Amino acid sequence: MKQWLVSAFAVCMLLAFGSASAQMTTLDPQSIDAYLNSLPKVEALGRKLENQGKGDAWLKEVTPEIGQNFNPHQQGVALLSQEEPSAYQELTQITRQHSFTSAERWAEVGDRIILAYGALKAESESPEMFAMAAEFDSVNPQMLQMLPPEIRQQVEQAMLIVRAFAQVSDSDKQQVRPFLSRIDTVLSQY
């Protein structure tokens, strides 16, 4: 299970860099398709930024934090617009080529897709994660303090991701379900 959580976290981070709390009205197949079709160009932009040494700060900023929503795409786009306006403009052009009105809209859709994907995978592969997350809430905070800081942070971040998965709407999961194998294929390329 720990390996699955680490993998889910890594996937979210990869997509966040290359690239939910705010909910749009509906997540539809056309938006999911457009998002998936945009990923090769977004990933190429991410690689270009990494090659220029401009990736580390954004990756740190989009890690799950207690008290914040887990929306890595949206956080990554916000940081990109602040730190690298020309790259943000390039991302905006890419997302508009794929029917999104803005990079922010693309990020909102991307967060919802990835969270729904993660929730569906967790439900099918590790349903006990949700029970563990509920149990985690009842753990005495002092017990957590006994863990080494890096382990404690990993556990807290994993639980934040599981909680985010648990909050995904049934509607989003229904819309993403037909795309599971395609998402698996796309994510395996990065």
C-alpha positions as a printed NumPy array, in Angstrom:
array([[  0.   ,   0.   ,   0.   ],
       [  2.803,   2.411,   0.848],
       [  4.25 ,   1.87 ,  -2.628],
       [  0.873,   2.7  ,  -4.189],
       [  0.62 ,   5.926,  -2.157],
       [  4.129,   6.937,  -3.132],
       [  3.315,   6.172,  -6.783],
       [  0.068,   8.145,  -6.646],
       [  1.881,  11.072,  -5.081],
       [  4.63 ,  10.909,  -7.711],
       [  2.083,  10.864, -10.541],
       [  0.328,  13.909,  -9.131],
       [  3.631,  15.709,  -8.762],
       [  4.785,  14.914, -12.296],
       [  1.573,  16.15 , -13.781],
       [  1.474,  19.193, -11.552],
       [  4.884,  20.332, -12.692],
       [  4.191,  19.743, -16.356],
       [  1.062,  21.315, -16.118],
       [ -9.172,  20.619,  -6.66 ],
       [-10.845,  22.516,  -4.722],
       [-12.812,  24.696,  -7.088],
       [-15.425,  22.591,  -8.805],
       [-16.702,  23.339, -12.261],
       [-20.254,  22.393, -13.067],
       [-19.512,  19.12 , -14.83 ],
       [-16.525,  17.068, -15.789],
       [-17.341,  15.763, -19.245],
       [-15.693,  13.314, -21.654],
       [-14.658,  16.112, -24.014],
       [-12.748,  17.902, -21.245],
       [-11.08 ,  14.674, -20.149],
       [-10.086,  13.916, -23.735],
       [ -8.763,  17.464, -24.255],
       [ -6.748,  17.262, -21.04 ],
       [ -5.191,  13.925, -21.995],
       [ -4.415,  15.191, -25.497],
       [ -2.647,  18.239, -24.023],
       [ -0.254,  16.245, -21.851],
       [  2.51 ,  15.561, -24.406],
       [  2.981,  19.287, -25.08 ],
       [  2.637,  20.179, -21.4  ],
       [  5.177,  17.508, -20.483],
       [  7.557,  18.882, -23.141],
       [  7.207,  22.34 , -21.586],
       [  7.93 ,  20.84 , -18.168],
       [ 11.068,  19.112, -19.472],
       [ 12.217,  22.364, -21.067],
       [ 11.828,  24.182, -17.746],
       [ 13.621,  21.392, -15.887],
       [ 16.501,  21.567, -18.378],
       [ 16.723,  25.284, -17.634],
       [ 16.889,  24.485, -13.902],
       [ 13.503,  26.025, -13.159],
       [ 11.565,  23.087, -11.719],
       [ 12.621,  22.507,  -8.132],
       [ 10.792,  25.387,  -6.45 ],
       [  7.438,  24.485,  -8.02 ],
       [  7.722,  20.842,  -7.075],
       [  8.225,  21.803,  -3.437],
       [  5.26 ,  24.153,  -3.523],
       [  2.759,  21.599,  -4.798],
       [  3.327,  18.973,  -2.134],
       [  0.265,  18.386,   0.032],
       [  0.176,  20.613,   3.096],
       [ -2.053,  20.29 ,   6.146],
       [ -4.929,  22.761,   5.986],
       [ -4.706,  23.24 ,   2.22 ],
       [ -6.593,  21.669,  -0.635],
       [ -4.686,  19.141,  -2.699],
       [ -4.793,  20.75 ,  -6.126],
       [ -1.318,  20.324,  -7.599],
       [ -2.156,  21.452, -11.131],
       [ -3.728,  24.674,  -9.897],
       [ -0.845,  25.386,  -7.533],
       [  1.686,  24.676, -10.277],
       [ -0.052,  26.999, -12.743],
       [ -0.294,  29.772, -10.131],
       [  3.423,  29.485,  -9.389],
       [  4.27 ,  29.349, -13.069],
       [  2.344,  32.576, -13.696],
       [  4.21 ,  34.289, -10.835],
       [  7.703,  32.916, -11.406],
       [  7.921,  32.329, -15.16 ],
       [  5.445,  34.529, -17.054],
       [  6.762,  33.507, -20.481],
       [  6.39 ,  29.799, -19.658],
       [  2.927,  30.54 , -18.272],
       [  2.022,  32.182, -21.594],
       [  3.343,  29.128, -23.427],
       [  1.217,  26.871, -21.207],
       [ -1.799,  29.09 , -21.849],
       [ -1.267,  28.746, -25.611],
       [ -0.97 ,  24.968, -25.298],
       [ -4.139,  24.684, -23.239],
       [ -6.09 ,  26.944, -25.595],
       [ -5.055,  24.702, -28.505],
       [ -6.854,  21.935, -26.615],
       [-10.16 ,  23.785, -26.086],
       [ -9.497,  25.22 , -22.618],
       [-10.249,  28.883, -22.003],
       [ -7.169,  29.314, -19.82 ],
       [ -4.324,  27.493, -18.124],
       [ -6.274,  27.825, -14.876],
       [ -9.269,  26.036, -16.372],
       [ -6.972,  23.299, -17.68 ],
       [ -5.467,  22.967, -14.193],
       [ -8.885,  22.702, -12.559],
       [ -9.9  ,  19.948, -14.966],
       [ -6.535,  18.215, -14.549],
       [ -6.808,  18.178, -10.76 ],
       [-10.276,  16.708, -10.909],
       [ -9.243,  14.039, -13.409],
       [ -6.16 ,  12.991, -11.465],
       [ -8.008,  12.948,  -8.145],
       [-10.848,  10.888,  -9.642],
       [ -8.307,   8.566, -11.255],
       [ -6.482,   8.167,  -7.937],
       [ -9.735,   7.548,  -6.09 ],
       [-10.818,   4.879,  -8.57 ],
       [ -7.425,   3.177,  -8.435],
       [ -7.41 ,   3.274,  -4.638],
       [-10.936,   1.864,  -4.465],
       [-10.048,  -1.033,  -6.742],
       [ -6.483,  -1.776,  -5.63 ],
       [ -6.311,  -0.699,  -1.983],
       [ -9.765,  -0.024,  -0.536],
       [ -8.326,  -0.393,   2.963],
       [ -6.556,   2.954,   2.489],
       [ -9.783,   4.805,   3.194],
       [-10.266,   2.937,   6.473],
       [ -6.65 ,   3.635,   7.39 ],
       [ -7.164,   7.337,   6.714],
       [-10.177,   7.343,   9.03 ],
       [ -8.117,   5.58 ,  11.712],
       [ -5.305,   8.066,  11.19 ],
       [ -7.654,  10.871,  12.219],
       [ -8.074,   9.24 ,  15.623],
       [ -4.33 ,   8.787,  16.237],
       [ -2.972,  10.837,  19.087],
       [ -0.908,  13.673,  17.532],
       [  1.803,  13.024,  20.126],
       [  2.303,   9.55 ,  18.677],
       [  2.97 ,  11.104,  15.286],
       [  5.594,  13.33 ,  16.864],
       [  7.553,  10.214,  17.831],
       [  8.156,   9.406,  14.162],
       [ 11.279,  10.76 ,  12.471],
       [ 10.359,  14.087,  10.811],
       [ 10.766,  12.849,   7.229],
       [  8.608,   9.763,   7.904],
       [  5.989,  11.856,   9.711],
       [  5.827,  14.248,   6.75 ],
       [  5.432,  11.366,   4.279],
       [  2.646,   9.822,   6.376],
       [  0.838,  13.15 ,   6.712],
       [  1.13 ,  13.85 ,   2.985],
       [ -0.106,  10.368,   2.092],
       [ -3.115,  10.802,   4.363],
       [ -3.893,  14.185,   2.798],
       [ -3.928,  12.538,  -0.627],
       [ -6.173,   9.71 ,   0.587],
       [ -8.556,  12.257,   2.131],
       [ -8.612,  14.133,  -1.177],
       [ -9.43 ,  10.851,  -2.952],
       [-12.255,  10.214,  -0.471],
       [-13.826,  13.586,  -1.305],
       [-13.979,  13.02 ,  -5.072],
       [-17.558,  13.176,  -6.293],
       [-19.246,  10.084,  -7.668],
       [-19.988,  12.104, -10.799],
       [-16.296,  12.789, -11.434],
       [-15.459,   9.12 , -10.885],
       [-18.201,   8.058, -13.319],
       [-16.857,  10.421, -15.98 ],
       [-13.236,   9.31 , -15.519],
       [-13.917,   5.55 , -15.265],
       [-14.136,   4.964, -19.075],
       [-10.722,   6.642, -19.446],
       [ -8.847,   4.55 , -16.852],
       [ -6.841,   2.453, -19.288],
       [ -6.016,   5.492, -21.408],
       [ -4.877,   7.413, -18.333],
       [ -2.781,   4.404, -17.281],
       [ -1.133,   4.449, -20.708],
       [ -0.548,   8.203, -20.695],
       [  0.89 ,   8.208, -17.177],
       [  3.196,   5.304, -17.963],
       [  4.858,   7.495, -20.586],
       [  5.988,  10.078, -18.033]])
